[in-house]
Coordinates of C-alpha atoms in Angstrom, one line a residue:
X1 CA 76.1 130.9 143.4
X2 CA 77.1 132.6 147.0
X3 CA 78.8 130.3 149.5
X4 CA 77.5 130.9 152.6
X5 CA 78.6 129.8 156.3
X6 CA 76.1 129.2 158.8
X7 CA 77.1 129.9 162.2
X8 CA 75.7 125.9 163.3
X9 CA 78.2 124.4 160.5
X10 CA 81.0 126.8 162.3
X11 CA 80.1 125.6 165.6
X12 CA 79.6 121.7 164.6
X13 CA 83.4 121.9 162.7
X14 CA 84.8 123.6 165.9
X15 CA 83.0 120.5 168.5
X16 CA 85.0 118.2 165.7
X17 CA 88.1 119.9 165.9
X18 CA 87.6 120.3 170.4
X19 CA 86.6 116.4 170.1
X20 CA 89.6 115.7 168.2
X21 CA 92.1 117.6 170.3
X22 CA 91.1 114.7 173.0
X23 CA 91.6 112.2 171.0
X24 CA 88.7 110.3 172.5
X25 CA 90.6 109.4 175.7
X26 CA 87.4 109.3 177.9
X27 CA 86.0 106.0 178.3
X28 CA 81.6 105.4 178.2
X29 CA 82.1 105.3 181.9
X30 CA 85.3 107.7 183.1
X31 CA 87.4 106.4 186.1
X32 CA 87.9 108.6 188.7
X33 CA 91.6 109.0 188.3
X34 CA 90.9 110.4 184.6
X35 CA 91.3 113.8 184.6
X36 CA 90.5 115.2 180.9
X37 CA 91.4 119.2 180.2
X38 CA 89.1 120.6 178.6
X39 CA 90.0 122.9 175.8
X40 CA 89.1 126.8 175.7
X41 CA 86.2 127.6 173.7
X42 CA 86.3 128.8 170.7
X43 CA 84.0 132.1 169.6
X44 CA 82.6 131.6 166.4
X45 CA 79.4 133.7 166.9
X46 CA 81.1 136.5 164.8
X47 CA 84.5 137.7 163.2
X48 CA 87.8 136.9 162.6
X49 CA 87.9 134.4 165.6
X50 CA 85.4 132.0 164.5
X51 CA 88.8 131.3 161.8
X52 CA 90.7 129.9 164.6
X53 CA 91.5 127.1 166.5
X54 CA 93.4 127.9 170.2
X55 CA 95.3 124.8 171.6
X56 CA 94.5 124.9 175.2
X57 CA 98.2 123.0 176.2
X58 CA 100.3 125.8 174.5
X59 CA 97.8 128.4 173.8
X60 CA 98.7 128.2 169.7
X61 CA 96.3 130.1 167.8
X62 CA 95.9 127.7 164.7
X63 CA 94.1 128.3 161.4
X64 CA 91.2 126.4 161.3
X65 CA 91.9 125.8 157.7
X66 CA 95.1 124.1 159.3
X67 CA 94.0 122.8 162.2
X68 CA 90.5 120.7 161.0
X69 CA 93.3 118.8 158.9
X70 CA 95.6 118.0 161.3
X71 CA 92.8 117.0 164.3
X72 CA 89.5 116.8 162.9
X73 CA 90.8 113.9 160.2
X74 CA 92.9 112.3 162.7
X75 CA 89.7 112.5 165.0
X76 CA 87.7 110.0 162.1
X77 CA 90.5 107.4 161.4
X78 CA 89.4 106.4 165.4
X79 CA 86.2 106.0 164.9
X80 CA 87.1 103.2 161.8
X81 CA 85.1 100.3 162.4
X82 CA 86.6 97.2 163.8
X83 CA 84.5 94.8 162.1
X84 CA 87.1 92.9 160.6
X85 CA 89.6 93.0 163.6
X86 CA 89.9 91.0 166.1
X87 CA 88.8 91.4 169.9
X88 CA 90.8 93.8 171.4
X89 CA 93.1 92.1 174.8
X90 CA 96.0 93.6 175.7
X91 CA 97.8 91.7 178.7
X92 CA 101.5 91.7 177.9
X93 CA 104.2 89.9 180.3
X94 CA 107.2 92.1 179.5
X95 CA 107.4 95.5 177.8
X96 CA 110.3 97.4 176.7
X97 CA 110.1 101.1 177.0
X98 CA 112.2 103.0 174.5
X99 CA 113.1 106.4 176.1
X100 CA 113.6 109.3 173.9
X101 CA 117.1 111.7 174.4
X102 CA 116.1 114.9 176.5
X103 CA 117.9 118.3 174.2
X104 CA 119.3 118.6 178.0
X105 CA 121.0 115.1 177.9
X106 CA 121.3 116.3 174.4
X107 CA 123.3 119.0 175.1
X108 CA 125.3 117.4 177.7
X109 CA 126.6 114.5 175.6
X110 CA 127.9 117.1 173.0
X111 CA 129.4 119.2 175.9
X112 CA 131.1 117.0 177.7
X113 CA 133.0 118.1 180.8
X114 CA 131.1 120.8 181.2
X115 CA 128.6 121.4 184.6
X116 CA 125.6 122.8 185.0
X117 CA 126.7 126.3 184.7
X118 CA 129.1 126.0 182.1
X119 CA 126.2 124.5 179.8
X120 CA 123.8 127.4 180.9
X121 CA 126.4 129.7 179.8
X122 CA 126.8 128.4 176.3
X123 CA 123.0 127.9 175.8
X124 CA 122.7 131.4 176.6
X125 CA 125.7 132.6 174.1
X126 CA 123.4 130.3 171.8
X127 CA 119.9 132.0 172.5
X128 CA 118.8 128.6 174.1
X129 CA 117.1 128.8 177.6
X130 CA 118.8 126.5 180.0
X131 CA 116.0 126.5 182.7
X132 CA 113.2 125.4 180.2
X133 CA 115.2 122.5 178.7
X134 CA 115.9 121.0 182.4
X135 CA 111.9 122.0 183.1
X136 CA 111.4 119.7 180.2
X137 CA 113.9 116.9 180.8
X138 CA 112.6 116.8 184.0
X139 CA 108.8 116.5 183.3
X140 CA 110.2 113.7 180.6
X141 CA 111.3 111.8 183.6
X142 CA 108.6 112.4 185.5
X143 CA 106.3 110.8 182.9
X144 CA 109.2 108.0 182.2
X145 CA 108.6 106.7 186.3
X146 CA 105.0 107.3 186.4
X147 CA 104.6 104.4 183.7
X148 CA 107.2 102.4 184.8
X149 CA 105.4 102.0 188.1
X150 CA 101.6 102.2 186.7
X151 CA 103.1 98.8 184.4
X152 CA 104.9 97.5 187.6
X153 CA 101.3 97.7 189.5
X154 CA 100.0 96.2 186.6
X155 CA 102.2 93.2 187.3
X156 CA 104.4 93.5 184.2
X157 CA 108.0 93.5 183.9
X158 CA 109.6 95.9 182.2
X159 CA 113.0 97.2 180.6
X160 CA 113.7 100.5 180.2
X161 CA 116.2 101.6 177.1
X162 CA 117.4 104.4 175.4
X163 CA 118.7 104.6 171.4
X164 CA 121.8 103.1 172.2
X165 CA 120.5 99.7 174.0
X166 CA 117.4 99.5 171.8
X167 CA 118.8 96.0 169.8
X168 CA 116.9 93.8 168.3
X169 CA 117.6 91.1 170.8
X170 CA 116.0 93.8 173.5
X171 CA 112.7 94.3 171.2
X172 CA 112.5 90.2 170.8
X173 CA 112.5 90.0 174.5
X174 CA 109.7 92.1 174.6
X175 CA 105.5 91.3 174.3
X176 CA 105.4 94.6 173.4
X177 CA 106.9 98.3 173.0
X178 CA 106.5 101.4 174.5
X179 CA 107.9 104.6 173.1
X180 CA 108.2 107.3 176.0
X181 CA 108.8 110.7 173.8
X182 CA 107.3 112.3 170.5
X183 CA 106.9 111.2 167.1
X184 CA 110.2 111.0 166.4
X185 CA 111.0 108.4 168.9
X186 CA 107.8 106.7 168.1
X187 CA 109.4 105.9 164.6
X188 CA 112.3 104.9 166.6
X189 CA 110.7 102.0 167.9
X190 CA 108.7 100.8 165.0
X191 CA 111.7 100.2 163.0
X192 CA 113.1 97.2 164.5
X193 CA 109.7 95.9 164.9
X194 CA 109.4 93.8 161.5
X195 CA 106.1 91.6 162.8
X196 CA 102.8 92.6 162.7
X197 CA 101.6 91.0 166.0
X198 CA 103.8 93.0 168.6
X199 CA 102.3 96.1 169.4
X200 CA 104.1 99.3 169.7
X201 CA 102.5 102.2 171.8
X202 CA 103.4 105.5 172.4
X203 CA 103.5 108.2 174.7
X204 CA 103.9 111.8 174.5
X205 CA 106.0 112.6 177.1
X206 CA 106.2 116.2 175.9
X207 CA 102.5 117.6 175.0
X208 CA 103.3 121.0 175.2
X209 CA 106.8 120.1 172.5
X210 CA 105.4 117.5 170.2
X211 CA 102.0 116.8 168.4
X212 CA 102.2 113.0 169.4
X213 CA 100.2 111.8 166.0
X214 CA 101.1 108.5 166.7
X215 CA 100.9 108.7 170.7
X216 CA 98.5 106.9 172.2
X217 CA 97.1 110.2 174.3
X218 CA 98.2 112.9 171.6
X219 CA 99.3 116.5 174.1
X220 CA 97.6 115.6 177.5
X221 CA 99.3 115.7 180.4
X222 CA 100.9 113.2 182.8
X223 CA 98.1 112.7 185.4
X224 CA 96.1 111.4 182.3
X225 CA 98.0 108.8 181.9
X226 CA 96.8 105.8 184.8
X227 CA 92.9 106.2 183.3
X228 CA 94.8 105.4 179.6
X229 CA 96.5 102.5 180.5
X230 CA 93.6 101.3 182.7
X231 CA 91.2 101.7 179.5
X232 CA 94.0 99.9 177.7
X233 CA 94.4 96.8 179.8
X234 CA 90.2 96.4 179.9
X235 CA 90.3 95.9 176.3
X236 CA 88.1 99.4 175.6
X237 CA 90.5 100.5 172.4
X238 CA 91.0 99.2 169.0
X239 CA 94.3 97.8 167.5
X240 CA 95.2 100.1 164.2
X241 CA 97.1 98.2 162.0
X242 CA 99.4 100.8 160.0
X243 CA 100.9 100.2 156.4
X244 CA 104.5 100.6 156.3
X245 CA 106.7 100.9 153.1
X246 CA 108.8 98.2 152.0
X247 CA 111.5 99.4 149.4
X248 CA 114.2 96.8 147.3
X249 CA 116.8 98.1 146.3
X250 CA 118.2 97.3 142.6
X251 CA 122.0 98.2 141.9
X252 CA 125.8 97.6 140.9
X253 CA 126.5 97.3 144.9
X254 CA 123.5 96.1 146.3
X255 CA 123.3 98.6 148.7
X256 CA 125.4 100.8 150.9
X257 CA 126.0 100.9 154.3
X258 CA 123.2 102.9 156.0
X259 CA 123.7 106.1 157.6
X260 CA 122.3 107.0 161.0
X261 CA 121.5 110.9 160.7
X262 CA 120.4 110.6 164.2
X263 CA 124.0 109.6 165.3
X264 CA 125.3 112.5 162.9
X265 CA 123.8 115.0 164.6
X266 CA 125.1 113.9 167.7
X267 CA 128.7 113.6 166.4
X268 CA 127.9 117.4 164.9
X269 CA 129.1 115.9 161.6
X270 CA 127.9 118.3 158.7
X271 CA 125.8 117.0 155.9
X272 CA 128.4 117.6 153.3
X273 CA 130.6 114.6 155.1
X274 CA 127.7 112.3 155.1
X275 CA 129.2 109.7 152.9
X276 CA 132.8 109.6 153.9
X277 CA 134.4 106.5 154.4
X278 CA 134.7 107.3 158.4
X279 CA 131.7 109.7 159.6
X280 CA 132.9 109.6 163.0
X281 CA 133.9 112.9 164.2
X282 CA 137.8 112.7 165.2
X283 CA 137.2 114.5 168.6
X284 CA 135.1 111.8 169.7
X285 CA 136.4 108.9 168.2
X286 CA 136.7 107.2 171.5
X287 CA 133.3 107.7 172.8
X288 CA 131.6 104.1 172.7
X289 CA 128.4 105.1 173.5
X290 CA 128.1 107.6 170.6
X291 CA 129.3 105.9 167.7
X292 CA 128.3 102.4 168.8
X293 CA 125.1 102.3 166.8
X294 CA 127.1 104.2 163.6
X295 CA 127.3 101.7 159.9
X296 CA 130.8 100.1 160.0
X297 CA 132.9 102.5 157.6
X298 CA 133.4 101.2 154.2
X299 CA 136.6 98.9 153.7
X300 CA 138.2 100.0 150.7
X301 CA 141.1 97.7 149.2
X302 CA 144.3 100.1 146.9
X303 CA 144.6 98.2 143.3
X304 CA 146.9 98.6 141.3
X305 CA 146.4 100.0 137.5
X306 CA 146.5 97.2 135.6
X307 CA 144.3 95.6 138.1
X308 CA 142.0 97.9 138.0
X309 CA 141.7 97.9 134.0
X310 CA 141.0 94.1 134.4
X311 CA 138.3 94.3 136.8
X312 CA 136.7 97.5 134.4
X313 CA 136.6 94.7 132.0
X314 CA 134.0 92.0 134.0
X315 CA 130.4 92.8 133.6
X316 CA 129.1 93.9 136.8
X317 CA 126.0 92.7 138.0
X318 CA 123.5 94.4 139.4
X319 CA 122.0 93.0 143.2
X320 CA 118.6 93.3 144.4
X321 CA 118.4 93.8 147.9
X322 CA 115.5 94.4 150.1
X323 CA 116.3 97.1 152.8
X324 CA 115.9 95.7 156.7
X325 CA 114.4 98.6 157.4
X326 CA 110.0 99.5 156.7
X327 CA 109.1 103.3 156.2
X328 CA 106.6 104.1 158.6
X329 CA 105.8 107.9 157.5
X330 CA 107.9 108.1 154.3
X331 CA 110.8 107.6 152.0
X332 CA 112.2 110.8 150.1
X333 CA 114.5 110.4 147.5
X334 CA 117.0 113.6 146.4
X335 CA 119.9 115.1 146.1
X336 CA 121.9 115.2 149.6
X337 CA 122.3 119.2 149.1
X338 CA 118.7 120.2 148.7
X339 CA 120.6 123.0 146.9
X340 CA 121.2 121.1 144.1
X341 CA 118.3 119.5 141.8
X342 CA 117.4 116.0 142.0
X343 CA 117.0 113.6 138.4
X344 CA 115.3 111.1 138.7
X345 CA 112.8 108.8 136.5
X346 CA 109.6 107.6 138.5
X347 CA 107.1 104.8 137.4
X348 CA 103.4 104.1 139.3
X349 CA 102.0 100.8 139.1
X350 CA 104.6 98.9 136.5
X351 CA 103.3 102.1 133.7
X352 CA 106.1 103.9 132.0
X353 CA 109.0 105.4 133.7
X354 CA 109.4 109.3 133.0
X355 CA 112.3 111.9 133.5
X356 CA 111.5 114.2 136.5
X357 CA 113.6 117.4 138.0
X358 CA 112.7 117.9 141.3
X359 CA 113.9 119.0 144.8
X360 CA 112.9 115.4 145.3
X361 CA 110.3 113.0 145.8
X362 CA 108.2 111.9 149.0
X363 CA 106.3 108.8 149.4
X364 CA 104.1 108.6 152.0
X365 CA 102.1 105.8 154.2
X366 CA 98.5 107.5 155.3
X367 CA 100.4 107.7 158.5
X368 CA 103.0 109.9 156.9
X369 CA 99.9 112.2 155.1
X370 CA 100.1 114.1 158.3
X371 CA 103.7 114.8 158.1
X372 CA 106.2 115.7 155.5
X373 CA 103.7 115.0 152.1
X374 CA 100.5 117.2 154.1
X375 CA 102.9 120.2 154.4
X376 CA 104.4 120.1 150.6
X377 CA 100.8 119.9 149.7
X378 CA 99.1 122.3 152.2
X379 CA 97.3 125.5 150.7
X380 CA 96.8 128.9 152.6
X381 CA 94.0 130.5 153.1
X382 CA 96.5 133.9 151.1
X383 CA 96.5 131.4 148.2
X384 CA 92.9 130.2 148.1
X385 CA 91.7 133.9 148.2
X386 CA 93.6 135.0 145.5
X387 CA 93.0 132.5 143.6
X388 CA 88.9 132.9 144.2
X389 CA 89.9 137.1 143.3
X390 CA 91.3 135.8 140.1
X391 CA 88.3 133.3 139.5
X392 CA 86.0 135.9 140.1
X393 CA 87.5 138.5 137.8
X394 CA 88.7 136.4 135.1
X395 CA 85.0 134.6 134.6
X396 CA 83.0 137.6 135.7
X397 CA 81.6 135.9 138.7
X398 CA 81.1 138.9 141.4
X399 CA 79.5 136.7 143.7
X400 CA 82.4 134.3 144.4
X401 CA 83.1 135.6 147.7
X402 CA 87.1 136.2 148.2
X403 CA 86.2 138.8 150.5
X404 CA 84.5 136.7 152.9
X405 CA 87.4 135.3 154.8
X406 CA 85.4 132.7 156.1
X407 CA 84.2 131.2 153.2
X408 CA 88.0 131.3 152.0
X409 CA 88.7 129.4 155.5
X410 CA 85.8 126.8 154.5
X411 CA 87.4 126.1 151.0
X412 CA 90.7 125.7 152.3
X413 CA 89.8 123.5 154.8
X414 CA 88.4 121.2 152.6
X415 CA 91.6 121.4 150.1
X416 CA 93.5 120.6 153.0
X417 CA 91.5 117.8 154.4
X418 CA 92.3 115.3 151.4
X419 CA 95.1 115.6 151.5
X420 CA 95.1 113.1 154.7
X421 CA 94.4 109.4 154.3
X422 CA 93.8 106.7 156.9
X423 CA 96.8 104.6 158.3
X424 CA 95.5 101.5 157.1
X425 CA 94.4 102.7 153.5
X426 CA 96.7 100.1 151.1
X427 CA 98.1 102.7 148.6
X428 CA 101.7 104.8 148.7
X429 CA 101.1 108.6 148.5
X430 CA 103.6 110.6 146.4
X431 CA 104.7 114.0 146.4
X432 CA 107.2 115.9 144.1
X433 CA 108.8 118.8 145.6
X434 CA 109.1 121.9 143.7
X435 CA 108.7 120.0 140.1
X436 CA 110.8 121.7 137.1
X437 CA 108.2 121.6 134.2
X438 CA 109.6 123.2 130.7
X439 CA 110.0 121.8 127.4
X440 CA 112.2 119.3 128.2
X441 CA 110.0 117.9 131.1
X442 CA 106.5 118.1 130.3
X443 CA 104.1 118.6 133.3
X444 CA 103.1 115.3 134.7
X445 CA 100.9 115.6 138.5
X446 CA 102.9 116.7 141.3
X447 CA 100.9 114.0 143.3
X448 CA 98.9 111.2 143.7
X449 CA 98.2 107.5 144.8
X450 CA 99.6 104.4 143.8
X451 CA 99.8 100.8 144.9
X452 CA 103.8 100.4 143.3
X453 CA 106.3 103.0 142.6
X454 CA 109.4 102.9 141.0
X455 CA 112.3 105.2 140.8
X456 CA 115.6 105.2 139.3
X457 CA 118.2 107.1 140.3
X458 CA 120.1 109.7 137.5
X459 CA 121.4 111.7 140.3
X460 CA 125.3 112.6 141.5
X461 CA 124.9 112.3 145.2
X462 CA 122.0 111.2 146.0
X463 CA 120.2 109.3 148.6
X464 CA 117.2 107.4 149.8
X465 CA 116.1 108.3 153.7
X466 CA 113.7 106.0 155.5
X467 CA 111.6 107.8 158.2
X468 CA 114.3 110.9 158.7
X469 CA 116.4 108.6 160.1
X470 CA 118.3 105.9 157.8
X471 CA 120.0 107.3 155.0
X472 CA 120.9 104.8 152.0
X473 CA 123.3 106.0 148.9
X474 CA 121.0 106.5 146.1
X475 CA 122.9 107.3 142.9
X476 CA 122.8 106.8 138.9
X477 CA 121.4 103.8 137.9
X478 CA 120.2 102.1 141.4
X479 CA 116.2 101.3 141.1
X480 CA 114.0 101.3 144.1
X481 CA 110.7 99.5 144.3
X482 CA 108.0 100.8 147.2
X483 CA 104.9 99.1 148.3
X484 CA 102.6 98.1 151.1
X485 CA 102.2 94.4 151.7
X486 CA 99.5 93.2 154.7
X487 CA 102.3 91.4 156.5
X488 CA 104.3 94.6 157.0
X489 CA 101.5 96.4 159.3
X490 CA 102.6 97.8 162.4
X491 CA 100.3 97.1 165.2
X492 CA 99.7 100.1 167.1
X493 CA 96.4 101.2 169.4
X494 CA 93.7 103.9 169.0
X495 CA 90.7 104.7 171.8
X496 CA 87.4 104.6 171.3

């Protein structure tokens, strides 16, 4: 059998993946203020173009094996039917805008004392261009008081927050939450969000930057943004309720004290200190802001010997303890030195546990498919043609066709595409990373679906991270439990 590409299937997957860019931001009826930019066209009449997919903000040229994964499938979950949702009205009183850290305000926290030129000069010692991260900061800022005052015409009061003031007693103020960066501080603002009936919505302040899969308008521009929220207070959008992971924690201690990676990185803490009893970095140990959101160390007590042969003698118990914190995109579970392998024994849907070797273990939320678990999984088009060359060979099949590079495009496409799920679906998504398979550890499947997992811990230094964010010691003998329950969805908003 010879697969064959017509050129109308080429052009109707290319419309899908143009649509999908947009993210269906224009309304039946656009307002006048909506200015939509319109992706460059794609040839697909003949050659090696018609592979490719050119994203008109950055001028990327993308594999369409990549790139109808990545758009085309986020494109379909909003156009899910809302049959079994309620009416869509959104008419907040008070919204608190979560405001991501700019690299420059980055850079200028970890530099302290330094001015403008000073900071230019070490960027440049660094490679980094100075000019282009204050060109960013200030477009970030640009976008930050455009929807402050679109919400203020609106008549709606609003707070405006960065990391360090985003408290819980801030996000219970609020009817609703706004996240004014990428992804990253999209996840941010979801995690201190524990009820399903307060919306969080975000913006992608940087479209040329960051993808924005969870942004409201994905990689357009500012002057897009009055038509969105205008669409958005008429009601013309549909709420998107997104499973989150909930993970309990079984061990001796309960668990540990979490660890903010986000507040390492500022405190230029290296990973190999990560569970020290004080993370915070000596030379800035009097820096409020920085630390203030930093895990209180852990209070350790000197005993003396014989104490410490009587308390070897009580039976510990072991503490279940559900973590405060939902996984939005995905939990991994590993060795803190990805250097080192990770030991762990994993169980799907209350079935046997089994031994694993790993460089550890992702599980994913349909959200999350997009993310970490989609690029574990991903094929390349290299690796679907030489596999097709070997089929072809091996089973005397000369008319497989692993010359045709677009009929290896089309078959790794469509790999590639299931290996995305919709946000709402009710099942966990695992992934093991580089699986050791010998005699020891029989080959088991590298991924799947399940509605439970378990994993127990054999490792030496291990951990369990939430989201990138929140790290949790993960060592021998602690148990996790993950699994999607209805009243953990995260209410977020998709056009129509």
């Amino acid at each position: 059998m010879r697969i064959r590409i017509k050129p109308q299937h080429v052009e109707q997957f290319n419309q899908h993946v143009r649509n999908a860019y947009l993210c269906s931001t224009q309304p039946s009826v656009a307002p006048k203020t909506l200015v939509v930019p319109q992706p460059k066209p794609v040839i697909v009449d003949k050659g090696e173009s018609s592979r490719y997919w050119v994203d008109p903000t950055n001028h990327m040229r993308l594999p369409r094996s990549l790139a109808a994964a990545l758009y085309q499938t986020q494109n379909t979950q909003s156009k899910r039917s809302i049959g079994n949702m309620e009416k869509p009205s959104f008419q907040p009183k008070k919204v608190l805008i979560l405001s991501k850290l700019t690299r420059y305000e980055f850079e200028k926290k970890v530099n302290k004392g330094c001015d403008d030129d000073q900071l230019a000069s070490i960027l440049r010692k660094r490679g980094s261009d100075y000019n282009r991260l204050l060109s960013k900061h200030k477009i970030h800022h640009s976008y930050l008081n455009t929807l402050q005052r679109e919400l203020e015409n609106a008549g709606i009061e609003s707070r405006l927050v960065r990391r360090f003031g985003y408290t819980q007693e801030a996000v219970d103020w609020a009817d609703a939450v706004f996240s004014a960066g990428g992804d990253g501080t999209f996840l941010m603002a979801s995690s201190k969000v524990r009820t399903k009936h307060k919306p969080v919505i975000g913006i992608n302040t940087d479209p040329q930057g960051s993808e924005g899969y969870m942004c409201l308008m994905r990689k357009l521009p500012e002057e897009n943004l009055s038509g969105a929220l205008k669409k958005l207070f008429s009601g013309n959008f549909e709420w998107l309720y997104r499973q989150r992971i909930r993970i309990t924690v079984t061990g001796d201690d309960g668990i540990s004290d979490a660890i903010e990676l986000h507040d390492q990185q500022l405190n230029r803490d290296p990973a190999t200190t990560r569970w020290t009893d004080n993370p915070r970095s000596p030379a800035r140990e009097n820096d409020v802001e920085e630390c203030m959101s930093l895990s209180p160390p852990v209070k350790k007590r000197m005993i003396s010997e014989s104490d410490a042969k009587e308390i070897a003698m009580i039976p510990i118990e072991k503490e279940t303890v559900e973590l405060p914190v939902l996984a939005l995109n995905e939990v991994f579970v590993g060795e803190s030195l990805s250097s080192r392998v990770s030991y762990y024994e994993i169980g799907l849907n209350d079935e046997q546990m089994l031994k694993q070797k790993s460089s550890g273990i992702t599980i994913c939320t349909g959200t999350g498919s997009t993310s970490w678990h989609f690029n574990i999984n991903k094929l390349t088009e290299q690796c679907v043609q030489d596999l097709m060359k070997i089929v072809a060979e091996h089973c005397n099949l000369p008319q497989i066709p692993h010359t045709d590079k677009n009929a290896v495009s089309e078959i790794c496409t469509k790999f590639n595409q299931q290996l995305i799920f919709d946000p709402d679906r009710k099942q966990l998504a695992f992934s093991v990373r580089d699986p050791i398979f010998n005699a020891t550890f029989p080959p088991t499947d590298p991924r799947g679906f399940a509605d439970k997992i378990r994993i127990k811990s054999r490792g030496y230094d291990a951990h369990l991270v939430i989201d990138g964010g929140i790290s949790y010691r993960f060592n021998d003998g602690s148990e996790a439990v993950m699994e999607v329950r209805d009243e953990d969805t995260l209410r977020t908003v998709v056009f129509r």
